[in-house]
Amino acid sequence: RKEVEQDPGPFNVPEGATVAFNCTYSNSASQSFFWYRQDCRKEPKLLMSVYSSGNEDGRFTAQLNRASQYISLLIRDSKLSDSATYLCVDAGGTSYGKLTFGQGTILTVHP
Amino acid sequence: SAVISQKPSRDICQRGTSLTIQCQVDSQVTMMFWYRQQPGQSLTLIATANQGSEATYESGFVIDKFPISRPNLTFSTLTVSNMSPEDSSIYLCSVEELMAQTDNEQFFGPGTRLTVL
């Protein structure tokens, strides 16, 4: 089983749509998680952290379900500029710093 | 956040040669890491670059193939040795800042796109 598993998509949605990505992780000891965004031919950039209480930042909401070892990212009112690959990241159970990346979910928002 | 630069940004190399990639940060950082992103794949951690001591390598990566230096808190190099076409990839350095808002939050350099012929 992969350590971090994501549906690779692609997800093709119209502007204004709401879209949700899911991610599962295998390390039950992991404590912190992130969503990164990667544009084509660019480096990954941190989108948001994922907390057990959930985390909302504007149109983006991230949720963590520890019992099911499952993370989600919800994007509301999609914009064309949201088109990118979204990477689910397990930051592990310590402050060691190793990030384990999922394979990424491709999102394309069309007019 | 820290500003990270990498040199070269891209290169095309012949098999059997070696390439050294540099990563420079504009501020002191606690941790520096090297990742690989193969075509169509996600990122895989190669090693943690430790200042003043040997790097810590992940399973599947060895020092002879990927020697790493970190002489100070703002600079690191990764060498890809005796290259083969399978080494064609994007190599990214990342850093964890001294005063990061969130534990384990990492920022990435722009990457070095390597093609081995």
Coordinates of C-alpha atoms in Angstrom, one line a residue:
Chain A
R1 CA 0.0 0.0 0.0
K2 CA 1.3 3.5 -0.9
E3 CA 2.1 5.7 2.1
V4 CA 0.0 8.5 0.7
E5 CA -2.6 7.7 -1.9
Q6 CA -4.6 10.2 -4.0
D7 CA -7.0 9.9 -6.9
P8 CA -4.8 11.3 -9.7
G9 CA -7.9 12.6 -11.6
P10 CA -7.9 14.6 -13.8
F11 CA -10.8 16.6 -12.5
N12 CA -12.3 18.9 -15.1
V13 CA -14.8 21.3 -13.6
P14 CA -16.4 24.6 -14.8
E15 CA -15.7 27.9 -13.2
G16 CA -17.7 28.4 -10.0
A17 CA -18.0 24.7 -9.3
T18 CA -17.1 23.0 -5.9
V19 CA -14.6 20.2 -6.1
A20 CA -13.3 17.9 -3.4
F21 CA -10.1 15.8 -3.4
N22 CA -9.5 13.0 -1.0
C23 CA -6.3 11.4 0.2
T24 CA -5.5 8.5 2.5
Y25 CA -2.4 7.9 4.5
S26 CA -0.9 4.7 6.0
N27 CA 1.1 5.9 8.9
S28 CA -1.3 6.0 11.9
A29 CA 1.4 7.8 13.9
S30 CA 1.5 10.8 11.6
Q31 CA 0.4 14.0 13.2
S32 CA 0.6 16.7 10.6
F33 CA -0.4 17.0 7.0
F34 CA -0.3 19.6 4.2
W35 CA -1.8 20.3 0.9
Y36 CA 0.7 21.7 -1.6
R37 CA -0.1 23.1 -5.0
Q38 CA 2.1 22.5 -8.0
D39 CA 1.7 24.4 -11.3
C40 CA 3.1 23.0 -14.5
R41 CA 6.9 23.1 -14.5
K42 CA 7.0 24.9 -11.2
E43 CA 8.0 23.9 -7.7
P44 CA 5.3 22.8 -5.1
K45 CA 4.0 25.6 -3.0
L46 CA 2.3 25.2 0.4
L47 CA -1.4 25.7 0.1
M48 CA -2.5 25.0 3.6
S49 CA -1.9 22.9 6.7
V50 CA -4.4 20.3 7.8
Y51 CA -5.4 20.1 11.4
S52 CA -7.6 17.6 13.2
S53 CA -10.1 20.5 13.8
G54 CA -10.1 21.3 10.1
N55 CA -8.7 24.4 8.5
E56 CA -10.4 27.0 6.3
D57 CA -8.7 29.6 4.2
G58 CA -11.0 31.6 1.9
R59 CA -12.4 29.2 -0.7
F60 CA -10.3 26.3 0.6
T61 CA -11.2 23.9 3.4
A62 CA -9.0 21.0 4.6
Q63 CA -10.2 18.3 6.9
L64 CA -8.5 15.4 8.7
N65 CA -10.2 12.3 9.8
R66 CA -7.8 10.4 12.0
A67 CA -10.0 7.4 12.5
S68 CA -10.2 6.7 8.8
Q69 CA -6.7 8.1 8.1
Y70 CA -8.2 10.3 5.5
I71 CA -7.6 13.9 4.4
S72 CA -9.7 16.1 2.2
L73 CA -9.5 19.4 0.3
L74 CA -12.6 21.3 -0.7
I75 CA -12.4 24.1 -3.2
R76 CA -15.5 26.3 -3.5
D77 CA -16.3 28.7 -6.4
S78 CA -13.4 27.4 -8.5
K79 CA -11.4 29.9 -10.5
L80 CA -9.4 29.3 -13.7
S81 CA -6.3 30.0 -11.7
D82 CA -7.0 27.0 -9.5
S83 CA -5.9 24.7 -12.3
A84 CA -2.9 22.9 -11.0
T85 CA -1.8 19.6 -9.4
Y86 CA -2.7 19.3 -5.7
L87 CA -0.3 17.2 -3.6
C88 CA -1.4 15.6 -0.3
V89 CA 1.5 15.5 2.1
D90 CA 2.1 13.4 5.2
A91 CA 4.6 15.3 7.4
G92 CA 5.1 12.4 9.8
G93 CA 4.8 11.9 13.5
T94 CA 7.8 13.9 14.6
S95 CA 9.5 17.2 13.9
Y96 CA 12.1 15.3 11.8
G97 CA 10.9 17.0 8.7
K98 CA 10.4 14.2 6.2
L99 CA 7.5 14.9 3.9
T100 CA 5.9 12.0 2.1
F101 CA 4.0 13.1 -1.0
G102 CA 1.0 11.6 -2.7
Q103 CA 1.1 11.3 -6.5
G104 CA -1.0 14.4 -6.9
T105 CA -4.5 15.2 -8.2
I106 CA -4.8 17.2 -11.4
L107 CA -7.5 19.8 -11.5
T108 CA -8.5 21.7 -14.6
V109 CA -11.0 24.5 -14.3
H110 CA -12.5 25.6 -17.6
P111 CA -14.6 28.6 -18.5
Chain B
S1 CA 9.3 32.9 3.6
A2 CA 12.9 32.1 2.6
V3 CA 14.0 32.8 -1.0
I4 CA 15.6 29.7 -2.5
S5 CA 17.6 29.6 -5.7
Q6 CA 19.0 26.6 -7.5
K7 CA 21.7 26.4 -10.2
P8 CA 21.6 25.2 -12.8
S9 CA 17.9 25.6 -13.6
R10 CA 18.3 22.9 -16.3
D11 CA 21.0 20.8 -17.9
I12 CA 21.4 18.1 -20.5
C13 CA 24.2 15.7 -19.7
Q14 CA 25.9 12.6 -21.2
R15 CA 25.6 9.3 -19.4
G16 CA 28.5 8.5 -17.2
T17 CA 29.2 12.1 -16.2
S18 CA 28.3 13.9 -13.0
L19 CA 26.4 17.1 -12.3
T20 CA 26.5 19.2 -9.1
I21 CA 23.4 21.2 -8.3
Q22 CA 23.6 24.1 -5.9
C23 CA 20.9 25.4 -3.6
Q24 CA 21.3 28.8 -2.0
V25 CA 18.9 30.3 0.6
D26 CA 18.7 34.0 1.5
S27 CA 18.5 33.3 5.2
Q28 CA 19.7 30.7 7.7
V29 CA 17.5 27.6 7.9
T30 CA 17.5 24.7 10.2
M31 CA 16.9 21.9 7.7
M32 CA 17.7 21.4 4.0
F33 CA 16.4 18.6 2.0
W34 CA 16.9 17.2 -1.5
Y35 CA 14.0 15.7 -3.5
R36 CA 13.6 14.1 -6.8
Q37 CA 10.5 14.3 -9.1
Q38 CA 10.6 11.9 -12.0
P39 CA 8.5 12.6 -15.1
G40 CA 4.8 12.3 -14.3
Q41 CA 5.6 11.4 -10.7
S42 CA 5.4 13.0 -7.3
L43 CA 8.3 14.0 -5.1
T44 CA 10.5 11.6 -3.4
L45 CA 12.9 12.5 -0.6
I46 CA 16.5 11.7 -1.4
A47 CA 18.2 12.9 1.7
T48 CA 18.4 15.4 4.5
A49 CA 21.5 17.7 4.2
N50 CA 23.0 18.1 7.6
Q51 CA 25.3 21.0 8.3
G52 CA 28.8 19.9 9.1
S53 CA 28.1 16.2 8.9
E54 CA 27.1 13.5 6.5
A55 CA 23.7 13.6 4.9
T56 CA 20.9 11.3 6.0
Y57 CA 19.8 9.2 3.1
E58 CA 16.4 7.6 2.5
S59 CA 15.9 4.0 1.5
G60 CA 17.0 3.5 -2.1
F61 CA 19.5 6.4 -2.2
V62 CA 23.2 6.1 -1.4
I63 CA 26.0 8.6 -0.8
D64 CA 28.1 7.3 -3.7
K65 CA 25.4 8.1 -6.2
F66 CA 24.1 11.3 -4.6
P67 CA 26.9 12.9 -2.5
I68 CA 25.6 16.0 -0.7
S69 CA 27.4 18.8 1.0
R70 CA 26.1 21.4 3.4
P71 CA 29.0 23.7 4.6
N72 CA 26.8 26.2 6.3
L73 CA 23.2 27.1 7.1
T74 CA 22.4 28.7 3.8
F75 CA 23.9 26.5 1.1
S76 CA 23.9 22.9 0.0
T77 CA 24.9 20.9 -3.1
L78 CA 23.7 17.6 -4.5
T79 CA 25.8 15.7 -7.0
V80 CA 24.2 13.2 -9.3
S81 CA 27.1 10.8 -10.1
N82 CA 27.8 8.5 -13.0
M83 CA 24.5 9.5 -14.6
S84 CA 22.2 7.3 -16.6
P85 CA 19.0 8.2 -18.5
E86 CA 17.0 6.9 -15.4
D87 CA 18.4 9.9 -13.5
S88 CA 16.5 12.3 -15.8
S89 CA 14.3 14.1 -13.3
I90 CA 13.7 17.4 -11.6
Y91 CA 15.8 17.8 -8.5
L92 CA 14.5 20.1 -5.8
C93 CA 15.9 21.4 -2.7
S94 CA 13.6 22.5 0.2
V95 CA 14.1 24.2 3.5
E96 CA 12.5 24.3 6.9
E97 CA 12.9 27.7 8.4
L98 CA 14.2 28.6 11.8
M99 CA 11.0 30.4 12.7
A100 CA 8.5 28.4 10.7
Q101 CA 4.9 29.1 11.6
T102 CA 4.1 25.4 11.4
D103 CA 6.3 22.4 12.3
N104 CA 7.6 20.6 9.2
E105 CA 6.5 23.3 6.8
Q106 CA 8.9 23.3 3.9
F107 CA 9.5 25.7 1.1
F108 CA 10.9 24.5 -2.2
G109 CA 13.5 25.9 -4.6
P110 CA 12.5 26.2 -8.3
G111 CA 14.1 22.9 -9.2
T112 CA 16.8 21.7 -11.6
R113 CA 15.5 19.9 -14.7
L114 CA 18.1 17.2 -15.6
T115 CA 18.0 15.3 -18.9
V116 CA 20.6 12.5 -19.3
L117 CA 21.2 11.3 -22.9

